[in-house]
Backbone as JSON, one array per atom type, in Angstrom:
{
  "sequence": "NNIIINGQLFGHLHSDEFRLTLDEWPLWLASSVTPVYGSNPSFRVVSYDSETLKLLDYETYYLDLDQNTWKQGPLFGESFGVSKLSAESL",
  "N": [[76.29, 96.93, 74.21], [79.51, 96.98, 74.84], [81.84, 95.34, 76.73], [85.03, 95.5, 77.93], [87.63, 93.72, 79.25], [90.29, 94.89, 80.99], [92.1, 94.03, 82.79], [92.62, 92.13, 85.8], [92.44, 92.49, 89.27], [93.75, 91.15, 92.18], [93.99, 90.13, 95.6], [95.59, 89.14, 98.68], [97.47, 87.05, 98.43], [100.54, 85.42, 99.23], [102.65, 86.44, 97.95], [103.96, 88.72, 95.51], [102.8, 89.04, 92.34], [102.24, 88.52, 88.76], [100.1, 87.3, 86.16], [99.26, 85.88, 82.95], [96.23, 85.09, 81.43], [94.75, 82.41, 79.48], [93.11, 83.73, 77.75], [94.49, 85.99, 77.48], [94.19, 88.01, 79.4], [95.52, 90.16, 81.73], [96.43, 89.32, 85.05], [96.81, 90.66, 88.18], [98.31, 89.98, 91.12], [98.29, 90.69, 94.42], [100.39, 90.76, 97.28], [99.77, 89.79, 100.7], [98.63, 91.51, 103.71], [99.57, 90.36, 105.94], [102.21, 88.95, 107.91], [102.57, 86.23, 107.66], [104.18, 83.22, 106.69], [106.61, 84.44, 106.31], [106.58, 86.68, 104.65], [106.71, 90.18, 103.8], [104.32, 92.47, 105.0], [102.12, 94.13, 102.7], [100.8, 96.6, 100.37], [99.13, 97.82, 97.43], [99.2, 100.51, 95.11], [97.36, 101.59, 92.46], [97.62, 103.09, 89.26], [95.53, 104.6, 86.84], [93.98, 105.41, 83.69], [91.61, 107.86, 83.72], [89.68, 108.3, 81.79], [89.68, 106.2, 79.87], [89.84, 104.05, 81.51], [91.9, 102.26, 81.5], [94.56, 100.37, 82.86], [97.54, 101.81, 84.07], [99.95, 101.73, 85.62], [101.5, 100.44, 88.61], [102.42, 100.74, 92.07], [104.07, 99.22, 94.79], [103.83, 99.17, 98.26], [105.57, 98.23, 101.13], [106.01, 96.71, 104.36], [108.93, 96.79, 106.02], [109.97, 94.37, 107.95], [112.2, 94.04, 109.57], [113.17, 96.61, 110.05], [110.9, 97.87, 110.8], [109.5, 99.79, 109.24], [107.61, 101.42, 106.67], [108.12, 100.98, 103.21], [108.66, 102.03, 99.82], [108.27, 100.14, 96.95], [109.66, 99.44, 93.64], [108.1, 100.84, 90.67], [105.82, 98.9, 88.69], [106.12, 99.06, 85.9], [108.77, 100.02, 85.68], [110.2, 97.87, 86.76], [109.7, 95.77, 84.97], [110.13, 96.84, 82.49], [108.07, 97.97, 80.88], [105.64, 100.13, 79.32], [102.98, 100.37, 79.91], [100.23, 98.75, 81.58], [99.21, 96.2, 80.08], [97.97, 93.41, 78.19], [99.23, 93.27, 75.75], [101.61, 94.64, 76.23], [102.87, 93.01, 78.04]],
  "CA": [[77.15, 97.31, 75.31], [80.77, 96.25, 74.81], [82.62, 95.37, 77.96], [86.38, 95.02, 77.67], [88.38, 93.48, 80.48], [91.66, 95.38, 80.85], [92.93, 93.32, 83.76], [91.94, 91.76, 87.03], [93.26, 92.74, 90.45], [93.46, 90.24, 93.28], [94.83, 90.3, 96.78], [95.75, 88.11, 99.7], [98.45, 85.99, 98.22], [101.71, 85.7, 100.05], [103.71, 86.87, 97.05], [103.53, 89.75, 94.57], [103.05, 88.43, 91.04], [101.25, 88.72, 87.72], [99.92, 86.15, 85.26], [98.41, 86.1, 81.78], [95.31, 83.98, 81.23], [94.7, 81.93, 78.1], [92.44, 84.78, 76.98], [95.43, 87.1, 77.52], [93.85, 89.04, 80.37], [96.5, 90.18, 82.8], [95.99, 89.18, 86.43], [97.81, 91.18, 89.11], [98.04, 89.39, 92.42], [99.03, 91.43, 95.45], [100.68, 90.0, 98.49], [98.84, 90.1, 101.78], [99.1, 92.42, 104.76], [99.98, 89.56, 107.08], [103.58, 88.45, 107.75], [102.6, 84.77, 107.66], [105.09, 82.64, 105.69], [107.82, 85.25, 106.18], [106.47, 87.78, 103.69], [106.48, 91.51, 104.35], [102.98, 93.0, 104.69], [102.21, 95.11, 101.62], [99.6, 97.01, 99.65], [99.45, 98.32, 96.1], [98.49, 101.7, 94.62], [97.26, 101.43, 91.01], [97.33, 104.28, 88.46], [94.75, 104.26, 85.65], [93.48, 106.52, 82.9], [90.23, 108.06, 84.17], [88.77, 108.31, 80.65], [89.6, 104.87, 79.23], [89.9, 103.08, 82.61], [93.01, 101.33, 81.3], [95.57, 100.38, 83.92], [98.78, 102.4, 83.6], [101.1, 101.26, 86.39], [101.23, 100.35, 90.04], [103.56, 100.68, 92.97], [103.8, 98.43, 95.98], [104.42, 99.61, 99.52], [105.7, 97.07, 102.0], [106.54, 96.94, 105.69], [110.19, 96.11, 106.29], [109.78, 93.86, 109.31], [113.43, 94.21, 110.35], [113.31, 98.02, 110.43], [109.57, 98.34, 111.21], [109.15, 101.0, 108.48], [107.01, 101.19, 105.36], [108.99, 101.38, 102.11], [108.06, 101.98, 98.49], [108.97, 99.31, 95.97], [109.69, 100.07, 92.31], [106.9, 100.75, 89.84], [105.77, 97.69, 87.87], [106.69, 99.4, 84.59], [110.23, 100.07, 85.83], [110.72, 96.53, 87.04], [109.56, 94.87, 83.83], [110.44, 97.54, 81.26], [106.89, 98.18, 80.05], [105.12, 101.48, 79.45], [101.61, 100.31, 80.4], [99.82, 97.43, 82.06], [98.29, 95.59, 79.14], [98.41, 92.1, 77.72], [100.16, 93.51, 74.64], [102.9, 95.06, 76.78], [103.48, 91.94, 78.82]],
  "C": [[78.41, 96.44, 75.29], [81.51, 96.43, 76.12], [83.98, 94.76, 77.65], [87.08, 94.88, 79.01], [89.82, 93.89, 80.24], [92.62, 94.66, 81.78], [92.1, 92.99, 84.98], [92.91, 91.91, 88.19], [92.8, 91.82, 91.57], [94.38, 90.54, 94.44], [94.89, 89.03, 97.61], [96.5, 86.87, 99.25], [99.62, 86.31, 99.13], [102.93, 85.98, 99.19], [103.1, 87.92, 96.12], [103.84, 89.23, 93.17], [102.0, 88.86, 90.02], [101.23, 87.49, 86.84], [99.12, 86.61, 84.05], [97.52, 84.87, 81.63], [95.39, 83.51, 79.78], [94.02, 82.93, 77.17], [93.27, 86.05, 76.92], [94.95, 88.28, 78.34], [94.92, 89.02, 81.44], [95.82, 90.05, 84.17], [97.12, 89.71, 87.31], [97.42, 90.73, 90.5], [98.92, 90.06, 93.47], [99.27, 90.53, 96.65], [99.78, 90.51, 99.62], [99.44, 91.09, 102.78], [99.49, 91.66, 106.02], [101.4, 89.04, 106.85], [103.69, 86.93, 107.8], [103.48, 84.3, 106.51], [106.3, 83.52, 105.4], [107.75, 86.39, 105.19], [106.25, 89.1, 104.42], [105.06, 91.95, 104.02], [103.1, 94.08, 103.61], [100.83, 95.49, 101.11], [100.04, 97.68, 98.37], [98.59, 99.54, 95.79], [98.54, 101.64, 93.09], [96.93, 102.77, 90.36], [96.56, 103.83, 87.22], [94.29, 105.53, 84.96], [92.0, 106.69, 83.23], [89.22, 108.1, 83.02], [88.58, 106.91, 80.06], [89.51, 103.74, 80.26], [90.99, 102.02, 82.42], [94.03, 101.49, 82.42], [96.89, 100.89, 83.35], [100.01, 101.82, 84.31], [100.64, 101.02, 87.83], [102.53, 100.33, 90.82], [103.13, 99.92, 94.22], [104.53, 99.04, 97.16], [104.46, 98.4, 100.44], [106.32, 97.48, 103.34], [107.8, 96.11, 105.85], [110.14, 95.67, 107.75], [111.02, 94.03, 110.18], [113.57, 95.64, 110.87], [112.0, 98.63, 110.92], [109.2, 99.67, 110.55], [108.54, 100.59, 107.14], [107.96, 101.73, 104.29], [108.23, 101.24, 100.8], [108.91, 101.11, 97.58], [108.97, 100.01, 94.63], [108.34, 99.96, 91.61], [106.97, 99.48, 89.0], [106.45, 97.95, 86.53], [108.21, 99.46, 84.61], [110.81, 98.68, 85.94], [110.74, 95.65, 85.81], [109.77, 95.55, 82.49], [109.26, 97.7, 80.32], [106.33, 99.57, 80.32], [103.67, 101.51, 79.95], [101.29, 98.89, 80.82], [98.77, 96.85, 81.12], [98.84, 94.25, 78.71], [99.42, 92.26, 76.6], [101.55, 93.87, 75.15], [103.64, 93.94, 77.5], [103.88, 90.79, 77.94]]
}
């Protein structure tokens, strides 16, 4: 039984970021839904291939606290110029 880790998803940070581990597994860290520390509450919607389970892209939605409206941020792939969410692409 081969198990391949394509990435790890985490939440509840107060920033939106990604990291590569020494094993080259991507880590995607989502910001929290609380406005503590001046961050806009947000959540992430991840797209993945249903056959391979590989992560394809994600988009972040955030609450603009000044306008009190939810807004869509850019796709990860657009922001960083990558076609898929993999260690090779990053």
